[in-house]
PDB file of C-alpha atoms in Angstrom:
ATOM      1  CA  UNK A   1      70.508  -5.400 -67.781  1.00 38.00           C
ATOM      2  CA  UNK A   2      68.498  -5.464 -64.453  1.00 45.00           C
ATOM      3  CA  UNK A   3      69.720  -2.850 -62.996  1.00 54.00           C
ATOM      4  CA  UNK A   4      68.827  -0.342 -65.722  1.00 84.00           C
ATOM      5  CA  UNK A   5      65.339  -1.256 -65.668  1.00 95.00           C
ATOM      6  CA  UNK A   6      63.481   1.437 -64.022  1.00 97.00           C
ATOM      7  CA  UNK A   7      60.161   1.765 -62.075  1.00 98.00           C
ATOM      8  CA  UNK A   8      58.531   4.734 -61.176  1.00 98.00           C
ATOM      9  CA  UNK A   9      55.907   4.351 -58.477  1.00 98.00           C
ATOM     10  CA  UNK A  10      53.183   6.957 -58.640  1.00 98.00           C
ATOM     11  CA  UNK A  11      52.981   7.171 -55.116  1.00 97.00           C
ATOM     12  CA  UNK A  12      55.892   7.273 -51.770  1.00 97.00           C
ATOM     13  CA  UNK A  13      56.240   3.747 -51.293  1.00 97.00           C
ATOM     14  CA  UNK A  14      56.655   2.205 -47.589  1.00 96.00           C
ATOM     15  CA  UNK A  15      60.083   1.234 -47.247  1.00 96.00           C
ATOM     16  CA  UNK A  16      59.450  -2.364 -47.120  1.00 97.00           C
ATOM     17  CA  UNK A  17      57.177  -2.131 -50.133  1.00 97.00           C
ATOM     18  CA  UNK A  18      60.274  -0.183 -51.972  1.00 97.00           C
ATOM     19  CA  UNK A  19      62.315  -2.585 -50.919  1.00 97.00           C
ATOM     20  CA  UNK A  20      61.102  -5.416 -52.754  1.00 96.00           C
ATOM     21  CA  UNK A  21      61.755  -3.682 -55.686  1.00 96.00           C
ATOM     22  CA  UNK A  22      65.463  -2.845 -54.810  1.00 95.00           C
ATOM     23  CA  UNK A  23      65.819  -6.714 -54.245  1.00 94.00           C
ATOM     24  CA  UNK A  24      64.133  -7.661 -57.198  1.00 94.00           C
ATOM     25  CA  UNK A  25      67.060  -5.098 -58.787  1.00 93.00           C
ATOM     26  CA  UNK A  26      65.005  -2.746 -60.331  1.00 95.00           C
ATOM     27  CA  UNK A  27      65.660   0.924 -59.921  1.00 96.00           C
ATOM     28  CA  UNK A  28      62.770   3.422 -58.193  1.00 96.00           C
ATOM     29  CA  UNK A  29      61.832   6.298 -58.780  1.00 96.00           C
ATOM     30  CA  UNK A  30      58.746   7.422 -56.690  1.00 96.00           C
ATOM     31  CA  UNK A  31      56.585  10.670 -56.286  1.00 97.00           C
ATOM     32  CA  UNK A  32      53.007  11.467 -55.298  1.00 97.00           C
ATOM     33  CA  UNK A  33      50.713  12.563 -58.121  1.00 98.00           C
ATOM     34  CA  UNK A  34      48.152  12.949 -56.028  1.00 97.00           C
ATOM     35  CA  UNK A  35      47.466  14.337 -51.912  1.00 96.00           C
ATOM     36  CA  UNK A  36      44.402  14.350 -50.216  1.00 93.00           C
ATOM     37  CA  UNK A  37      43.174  17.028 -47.476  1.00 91.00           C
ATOM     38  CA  UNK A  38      40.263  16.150 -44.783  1.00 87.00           C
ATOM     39  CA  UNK A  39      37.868  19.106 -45.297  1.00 83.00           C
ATOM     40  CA  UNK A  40      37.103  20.783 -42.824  1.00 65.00           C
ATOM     41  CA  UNK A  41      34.164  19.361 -41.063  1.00 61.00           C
ATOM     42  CA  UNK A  42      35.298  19.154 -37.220  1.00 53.00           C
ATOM     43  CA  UNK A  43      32.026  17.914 -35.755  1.00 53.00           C
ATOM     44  CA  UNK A  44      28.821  15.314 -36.949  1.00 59.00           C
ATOM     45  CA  UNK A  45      26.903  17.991 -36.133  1.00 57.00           C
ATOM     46  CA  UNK A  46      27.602  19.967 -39.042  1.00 61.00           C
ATOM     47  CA  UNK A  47      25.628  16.573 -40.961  1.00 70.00           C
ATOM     48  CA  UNK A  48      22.668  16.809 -41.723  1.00 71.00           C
ATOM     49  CA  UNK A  49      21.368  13.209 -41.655  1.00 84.00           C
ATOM     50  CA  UNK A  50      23.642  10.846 -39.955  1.00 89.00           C
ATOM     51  CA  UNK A  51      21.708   6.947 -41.936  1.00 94.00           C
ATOM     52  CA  UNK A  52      21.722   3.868 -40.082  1.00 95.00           C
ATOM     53  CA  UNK A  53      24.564   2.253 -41.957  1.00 97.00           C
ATOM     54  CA  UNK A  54      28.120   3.967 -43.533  1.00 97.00           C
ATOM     55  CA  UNK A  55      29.777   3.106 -46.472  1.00 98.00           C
ATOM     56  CA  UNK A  56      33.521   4.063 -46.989  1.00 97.00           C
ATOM     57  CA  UNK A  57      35.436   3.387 -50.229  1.00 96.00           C
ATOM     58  CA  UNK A  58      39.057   4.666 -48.939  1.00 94.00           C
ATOM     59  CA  UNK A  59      41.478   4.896 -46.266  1.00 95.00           C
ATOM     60  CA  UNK A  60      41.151   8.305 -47.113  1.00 94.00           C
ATOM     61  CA  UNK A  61      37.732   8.799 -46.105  1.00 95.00           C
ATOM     62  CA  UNK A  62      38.214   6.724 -42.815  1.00 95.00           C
ATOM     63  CA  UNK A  63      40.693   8.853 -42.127  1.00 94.00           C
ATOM     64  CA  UNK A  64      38.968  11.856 -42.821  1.00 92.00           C
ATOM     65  CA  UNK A  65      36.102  10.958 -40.495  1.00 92.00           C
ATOM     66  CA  UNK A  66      37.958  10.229 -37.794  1.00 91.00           C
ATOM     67  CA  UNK A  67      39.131  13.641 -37.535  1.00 88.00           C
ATOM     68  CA  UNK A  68      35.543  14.512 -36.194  1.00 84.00           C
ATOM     69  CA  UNK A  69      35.628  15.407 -32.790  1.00 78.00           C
ATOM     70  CA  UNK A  70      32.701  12.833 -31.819  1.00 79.00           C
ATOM     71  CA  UNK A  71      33.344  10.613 -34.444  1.00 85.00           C
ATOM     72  CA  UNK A  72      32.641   8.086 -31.322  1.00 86.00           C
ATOM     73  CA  UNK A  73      28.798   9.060 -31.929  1.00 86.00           C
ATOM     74  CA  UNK A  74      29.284   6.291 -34.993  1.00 91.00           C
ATOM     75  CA  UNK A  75      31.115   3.663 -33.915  1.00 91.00           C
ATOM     76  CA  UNK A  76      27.386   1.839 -33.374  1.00 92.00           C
ATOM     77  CA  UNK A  77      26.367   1.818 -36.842  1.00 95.00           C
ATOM     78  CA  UNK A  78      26.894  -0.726 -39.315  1.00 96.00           C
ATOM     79  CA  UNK A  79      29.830  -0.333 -41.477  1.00 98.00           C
ATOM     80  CA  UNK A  80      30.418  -1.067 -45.276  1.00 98.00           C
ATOM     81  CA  UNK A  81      33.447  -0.479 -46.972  1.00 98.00           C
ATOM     82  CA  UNK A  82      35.884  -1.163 -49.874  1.00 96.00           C
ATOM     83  CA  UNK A  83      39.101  -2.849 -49.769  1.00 93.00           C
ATOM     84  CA  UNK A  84      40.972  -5.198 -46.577  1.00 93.00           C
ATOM     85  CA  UNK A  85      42.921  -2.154 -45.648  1.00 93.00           C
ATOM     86  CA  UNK A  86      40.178   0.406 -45.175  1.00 96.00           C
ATOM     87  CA  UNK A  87      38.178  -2.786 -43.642  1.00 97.00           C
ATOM     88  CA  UNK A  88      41.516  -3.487 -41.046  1.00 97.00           C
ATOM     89  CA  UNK A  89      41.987   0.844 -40.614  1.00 97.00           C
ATOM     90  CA  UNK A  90      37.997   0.785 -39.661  1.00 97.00           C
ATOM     91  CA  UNK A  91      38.219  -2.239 -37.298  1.00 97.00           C
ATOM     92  CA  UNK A  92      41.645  -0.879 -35.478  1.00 96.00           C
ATOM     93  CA  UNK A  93      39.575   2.366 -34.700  1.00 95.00           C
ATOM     94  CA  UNK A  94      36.617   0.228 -33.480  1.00 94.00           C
ATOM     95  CA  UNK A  95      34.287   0.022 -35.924  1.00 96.00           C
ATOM     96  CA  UNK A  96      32.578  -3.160 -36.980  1.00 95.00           C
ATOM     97  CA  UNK A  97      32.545  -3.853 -40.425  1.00 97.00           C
ATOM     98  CA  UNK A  98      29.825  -5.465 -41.434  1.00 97.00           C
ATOM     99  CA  UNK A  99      30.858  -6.712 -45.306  1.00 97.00           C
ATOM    100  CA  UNK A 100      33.195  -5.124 -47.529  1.00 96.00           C
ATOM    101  CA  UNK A 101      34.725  -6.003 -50.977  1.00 95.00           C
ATOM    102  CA  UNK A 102      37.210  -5.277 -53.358  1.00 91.00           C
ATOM    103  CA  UNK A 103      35.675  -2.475 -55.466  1.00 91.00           C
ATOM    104  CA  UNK A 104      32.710  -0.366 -55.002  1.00 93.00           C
ATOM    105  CA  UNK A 105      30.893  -2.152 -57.825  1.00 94.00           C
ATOM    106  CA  UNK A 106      30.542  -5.438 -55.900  1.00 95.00           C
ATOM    107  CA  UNK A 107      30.121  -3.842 -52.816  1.00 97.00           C
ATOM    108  CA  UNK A 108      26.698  -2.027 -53.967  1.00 97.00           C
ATOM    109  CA  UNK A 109      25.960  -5.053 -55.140  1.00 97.00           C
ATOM    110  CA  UNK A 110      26.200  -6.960 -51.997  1.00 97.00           C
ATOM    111  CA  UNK A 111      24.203  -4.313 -50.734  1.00 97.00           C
ATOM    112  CA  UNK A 112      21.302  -4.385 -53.362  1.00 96.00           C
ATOM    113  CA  UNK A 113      21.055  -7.999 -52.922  1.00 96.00           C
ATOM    114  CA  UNK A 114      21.077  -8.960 -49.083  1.00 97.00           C
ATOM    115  CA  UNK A 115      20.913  -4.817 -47.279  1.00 97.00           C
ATOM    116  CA  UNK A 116      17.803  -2.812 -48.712  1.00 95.00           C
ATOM    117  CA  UNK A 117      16.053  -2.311 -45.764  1.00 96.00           C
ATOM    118  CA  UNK A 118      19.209  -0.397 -44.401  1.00 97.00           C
ATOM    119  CA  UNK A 119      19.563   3.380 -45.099  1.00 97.00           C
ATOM    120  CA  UNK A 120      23.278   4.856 -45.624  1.00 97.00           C
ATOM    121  CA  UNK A 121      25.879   7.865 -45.018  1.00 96.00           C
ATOM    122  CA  UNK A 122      28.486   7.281 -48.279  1.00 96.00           C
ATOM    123  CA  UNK A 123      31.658   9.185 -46.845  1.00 95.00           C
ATOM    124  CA  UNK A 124      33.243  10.130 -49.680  1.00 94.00           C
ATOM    125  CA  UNK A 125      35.887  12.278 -51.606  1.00 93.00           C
ATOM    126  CA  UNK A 126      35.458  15.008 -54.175  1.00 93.00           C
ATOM    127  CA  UNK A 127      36.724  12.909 -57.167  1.00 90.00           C
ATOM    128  CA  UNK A 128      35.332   9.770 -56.027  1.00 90.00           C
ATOM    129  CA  UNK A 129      33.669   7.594 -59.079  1.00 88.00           C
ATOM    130  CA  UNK A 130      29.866   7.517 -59.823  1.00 92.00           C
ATOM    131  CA  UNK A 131      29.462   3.728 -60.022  1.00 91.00           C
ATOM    132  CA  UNK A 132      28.605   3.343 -56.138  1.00 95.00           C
ATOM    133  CA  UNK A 133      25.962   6.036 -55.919  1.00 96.00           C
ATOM    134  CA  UNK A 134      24.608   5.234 -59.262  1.00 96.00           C
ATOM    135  CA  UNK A 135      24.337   1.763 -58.513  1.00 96.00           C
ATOM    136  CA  UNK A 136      22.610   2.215 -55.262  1.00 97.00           C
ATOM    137  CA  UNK A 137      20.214   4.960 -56.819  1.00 96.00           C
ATOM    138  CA  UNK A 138      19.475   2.212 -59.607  1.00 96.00           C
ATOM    139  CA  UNK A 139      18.374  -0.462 -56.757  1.00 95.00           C
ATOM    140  CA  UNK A 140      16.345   1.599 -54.660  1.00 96.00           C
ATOM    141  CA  UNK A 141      18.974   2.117 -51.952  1.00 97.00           C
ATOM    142  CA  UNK A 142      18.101   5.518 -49.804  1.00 97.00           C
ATOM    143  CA  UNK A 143      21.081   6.916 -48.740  1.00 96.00           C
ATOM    144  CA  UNK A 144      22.959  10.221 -48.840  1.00 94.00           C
ATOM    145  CA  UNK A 145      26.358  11.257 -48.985  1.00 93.00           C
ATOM    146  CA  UNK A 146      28.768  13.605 -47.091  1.00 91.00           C
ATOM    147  CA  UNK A 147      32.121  14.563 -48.556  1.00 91.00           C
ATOM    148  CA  UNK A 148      34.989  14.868 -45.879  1.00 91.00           C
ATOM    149  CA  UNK A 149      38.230  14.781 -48.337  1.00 93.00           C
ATOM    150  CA  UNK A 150      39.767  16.409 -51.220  1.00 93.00           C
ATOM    151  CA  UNK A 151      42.102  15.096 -53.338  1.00 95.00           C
ATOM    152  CA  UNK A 152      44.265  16.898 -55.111  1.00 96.00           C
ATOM    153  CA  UNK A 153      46.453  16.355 -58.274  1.00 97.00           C
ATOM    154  CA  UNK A 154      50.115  17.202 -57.673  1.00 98.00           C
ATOM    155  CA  UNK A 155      51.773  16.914 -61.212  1.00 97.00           C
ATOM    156  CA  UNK A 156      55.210  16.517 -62.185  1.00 96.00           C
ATOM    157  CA  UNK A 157      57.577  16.121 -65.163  1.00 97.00           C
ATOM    158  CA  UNK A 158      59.561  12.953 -64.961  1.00 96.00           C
ATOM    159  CA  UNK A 159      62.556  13.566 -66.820  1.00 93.00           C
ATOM    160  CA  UNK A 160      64.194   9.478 -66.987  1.00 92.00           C
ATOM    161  CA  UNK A 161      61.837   7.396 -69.126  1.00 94.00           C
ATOM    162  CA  UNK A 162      60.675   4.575 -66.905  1.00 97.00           C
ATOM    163  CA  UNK A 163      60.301   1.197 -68.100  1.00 97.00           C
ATOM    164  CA  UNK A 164      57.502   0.418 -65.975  1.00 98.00           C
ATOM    165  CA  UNK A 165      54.917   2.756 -63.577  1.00 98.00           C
ATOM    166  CA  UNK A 166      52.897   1.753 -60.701  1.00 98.00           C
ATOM    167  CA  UNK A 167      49.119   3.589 -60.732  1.00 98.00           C
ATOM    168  CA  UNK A 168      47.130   3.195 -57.779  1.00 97.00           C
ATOM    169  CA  UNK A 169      43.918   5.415 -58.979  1.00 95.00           C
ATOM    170  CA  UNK A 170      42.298   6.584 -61.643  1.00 95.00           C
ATOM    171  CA  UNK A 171      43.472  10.520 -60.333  1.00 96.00           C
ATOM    172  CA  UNK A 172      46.947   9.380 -60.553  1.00 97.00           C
ATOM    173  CA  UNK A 173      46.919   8.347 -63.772  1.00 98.00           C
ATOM    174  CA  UNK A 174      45.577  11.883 -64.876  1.00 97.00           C
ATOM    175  CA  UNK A 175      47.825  13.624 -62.592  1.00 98.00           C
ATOM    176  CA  UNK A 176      50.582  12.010 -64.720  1.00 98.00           C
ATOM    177  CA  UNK A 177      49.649  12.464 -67.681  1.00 98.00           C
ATOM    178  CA  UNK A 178      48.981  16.442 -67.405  1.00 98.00           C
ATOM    179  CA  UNK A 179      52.881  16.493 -67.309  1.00 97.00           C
ATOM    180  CA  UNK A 180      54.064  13.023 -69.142  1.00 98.00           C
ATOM    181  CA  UNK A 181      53.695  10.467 -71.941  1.00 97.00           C
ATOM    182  CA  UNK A 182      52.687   6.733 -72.197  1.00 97.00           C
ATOM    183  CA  UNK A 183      54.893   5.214 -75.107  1.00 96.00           C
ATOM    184  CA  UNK A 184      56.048   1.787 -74.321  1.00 96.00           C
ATOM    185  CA  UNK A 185      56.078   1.767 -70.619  1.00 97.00           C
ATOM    186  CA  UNK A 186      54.536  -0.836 -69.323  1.00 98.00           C
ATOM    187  CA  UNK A 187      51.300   0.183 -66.740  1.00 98.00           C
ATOM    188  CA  UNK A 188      50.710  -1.791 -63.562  1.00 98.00           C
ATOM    189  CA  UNK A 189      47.232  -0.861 -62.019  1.00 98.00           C
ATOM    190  CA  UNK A 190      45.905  -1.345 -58.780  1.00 96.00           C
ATOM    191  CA  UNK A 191      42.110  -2.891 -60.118  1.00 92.00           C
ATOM    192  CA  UNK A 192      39.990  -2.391 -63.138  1.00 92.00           C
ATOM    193  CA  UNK A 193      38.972   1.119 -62.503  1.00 92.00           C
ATOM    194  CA  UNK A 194      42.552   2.799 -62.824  1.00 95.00           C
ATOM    195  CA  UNK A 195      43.052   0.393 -65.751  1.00 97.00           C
ATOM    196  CA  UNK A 196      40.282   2.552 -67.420  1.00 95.00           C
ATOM    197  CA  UNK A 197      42.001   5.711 -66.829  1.00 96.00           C
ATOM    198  CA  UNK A 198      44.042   4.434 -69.425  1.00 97.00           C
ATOM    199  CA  UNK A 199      41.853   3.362 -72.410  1.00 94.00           C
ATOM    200  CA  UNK A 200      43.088   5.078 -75.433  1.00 93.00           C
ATOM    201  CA  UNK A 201      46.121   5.661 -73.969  1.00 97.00           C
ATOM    202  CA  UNK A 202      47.998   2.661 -74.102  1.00 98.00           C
ATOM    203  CA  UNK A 203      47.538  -1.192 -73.993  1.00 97.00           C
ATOM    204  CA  UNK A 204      50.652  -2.024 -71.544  1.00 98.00           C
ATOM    205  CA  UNK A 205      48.847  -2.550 -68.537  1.00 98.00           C
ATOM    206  CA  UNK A 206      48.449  -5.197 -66.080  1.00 98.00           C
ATOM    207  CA  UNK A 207      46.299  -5.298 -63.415  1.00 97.00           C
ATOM    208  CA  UNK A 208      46.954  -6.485 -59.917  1.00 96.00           C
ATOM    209  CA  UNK A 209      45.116  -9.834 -58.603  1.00 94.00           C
ATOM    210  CA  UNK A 210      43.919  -7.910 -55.653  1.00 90.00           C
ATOM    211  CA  UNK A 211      43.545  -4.205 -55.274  1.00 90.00           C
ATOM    212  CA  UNK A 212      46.664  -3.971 -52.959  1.00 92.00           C
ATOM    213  CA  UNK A 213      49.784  -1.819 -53.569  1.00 96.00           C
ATOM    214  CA  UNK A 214      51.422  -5.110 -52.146  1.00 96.00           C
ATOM    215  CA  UNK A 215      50.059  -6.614 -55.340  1.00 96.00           C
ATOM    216  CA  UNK A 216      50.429  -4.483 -57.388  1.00 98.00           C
ATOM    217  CA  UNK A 217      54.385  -4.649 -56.934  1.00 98.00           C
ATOM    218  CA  UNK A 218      54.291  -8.752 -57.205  1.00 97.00           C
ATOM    219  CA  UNK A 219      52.824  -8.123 -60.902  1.00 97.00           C
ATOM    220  CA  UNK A 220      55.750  -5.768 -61.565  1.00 98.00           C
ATOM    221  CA  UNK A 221      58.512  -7.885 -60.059  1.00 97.00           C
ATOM    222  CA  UNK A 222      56.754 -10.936 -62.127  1.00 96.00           C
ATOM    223  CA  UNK A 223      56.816  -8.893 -65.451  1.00 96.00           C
ATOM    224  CA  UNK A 224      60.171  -7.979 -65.741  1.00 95.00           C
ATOM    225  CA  UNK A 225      61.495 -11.078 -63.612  1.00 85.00           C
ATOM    226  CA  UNK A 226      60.802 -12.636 -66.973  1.00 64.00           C
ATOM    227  CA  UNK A 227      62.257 -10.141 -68.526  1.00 63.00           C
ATOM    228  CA  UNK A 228      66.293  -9.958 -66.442  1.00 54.00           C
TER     229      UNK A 228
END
């Protein structure tokens, strides 16, 4: 019964956010498939061109820039970035954010429509996704882009069948499947862009209302809520 369904989250959860499983009564099994390293850039100085404007797509990348010792130089600019939490991690370390949204696609379009006559630094990672720049390039956006993280796949063999996973990025999902199978599990993605990791690979997935790990959890204890 419930307590034999089992969820592996592809990721260390919070406590609270593993919690809500446990009281839901689903079992957890969690590991990170993926960890990310700043590179190592200590300084702005080591950038070439510093734009008017920054966009940021992660926590990651936030986090990655505020490692720079005068990251303080850039708290002035504008600032343009993807998702609340990267929006909330920007604002707590005094940047302004200027607009953000909830995937890079409508974010460089927000920006092609109402922010050409801006210039911008992309801070990004070394598997980051081509739709941003490529979007940007397409409208006439000038900007350039400086890579300050790595991320890294950290497979593993998962030796209990889950019933359900939890994917948070498209690297996850590869990073699990270099050392696992898709059969019947059912796939709970973050947003539409780790649901594509997937294509060909199975059509169990549901994707989270908003691109939140909170969320992404709510669709899981919904699915198989039906299911106890």
């Amino acid at each position: 019964m419930a307590e034999n369904i089992r969820i592996l989250s592809t990721k260390i959860l919070l406590s609270n956010q593993k919690q809500f499983l446990l009281n839901a009564n689903l079992s957890v099994i969690e590991a990170d498939f993926i960890t990310t390293k700043s590179l190592q850039k200590s300084t702005l100085s080591g950038v070439e061109v510093i734009n008017e404007a920054l966009i940021f797509t992660s926590q990651n990348a936030v986090n990655a820039v505020l490692e720079f010792d005068n990251f303080l130089e850039l708290e002035s600019k504008k600032v343009f970035c993807v998702g609340i939490k990267t929006k909330a991690l920007l604002e707590e370390n005094g940047f302004i954010v200027q607009a953000y949204a909830g995937y890079a696609t409508e974010l460089a379009e927000i920006i092609s429509l109402s922010y050409t006559n801006l210039s911008f630094t992309f801070f990004s990672g070394n598997l980051r996704r081509d739709v941003l720049p490529e979007m940007l390039k397409a409208n006439g956006i000038k900007f350039n882009e400086v890579e300050v993280y790595e991320t890294i796949l950290t497979p593993q063999k998962i030796n209990s069948k889950p019933d359900g996973i939890l994917f948070y990025s498209p690297s996850g999902v590869e990073s699990y499947l270099k050392e696992n199978k898709i059969t019947d599990e059912m796939c709970f993605c973050i947003g539409t862009t780790t649901a594509k990791a997937l294509e060909n690979i199975t059509n169990n997935i549901i994707i989270a209302n908003q691109p939140s790990v909170e969320n992404v959890i709510i669709q899981c204890i919904n699915y198989f809520g039906l299911k106890q």
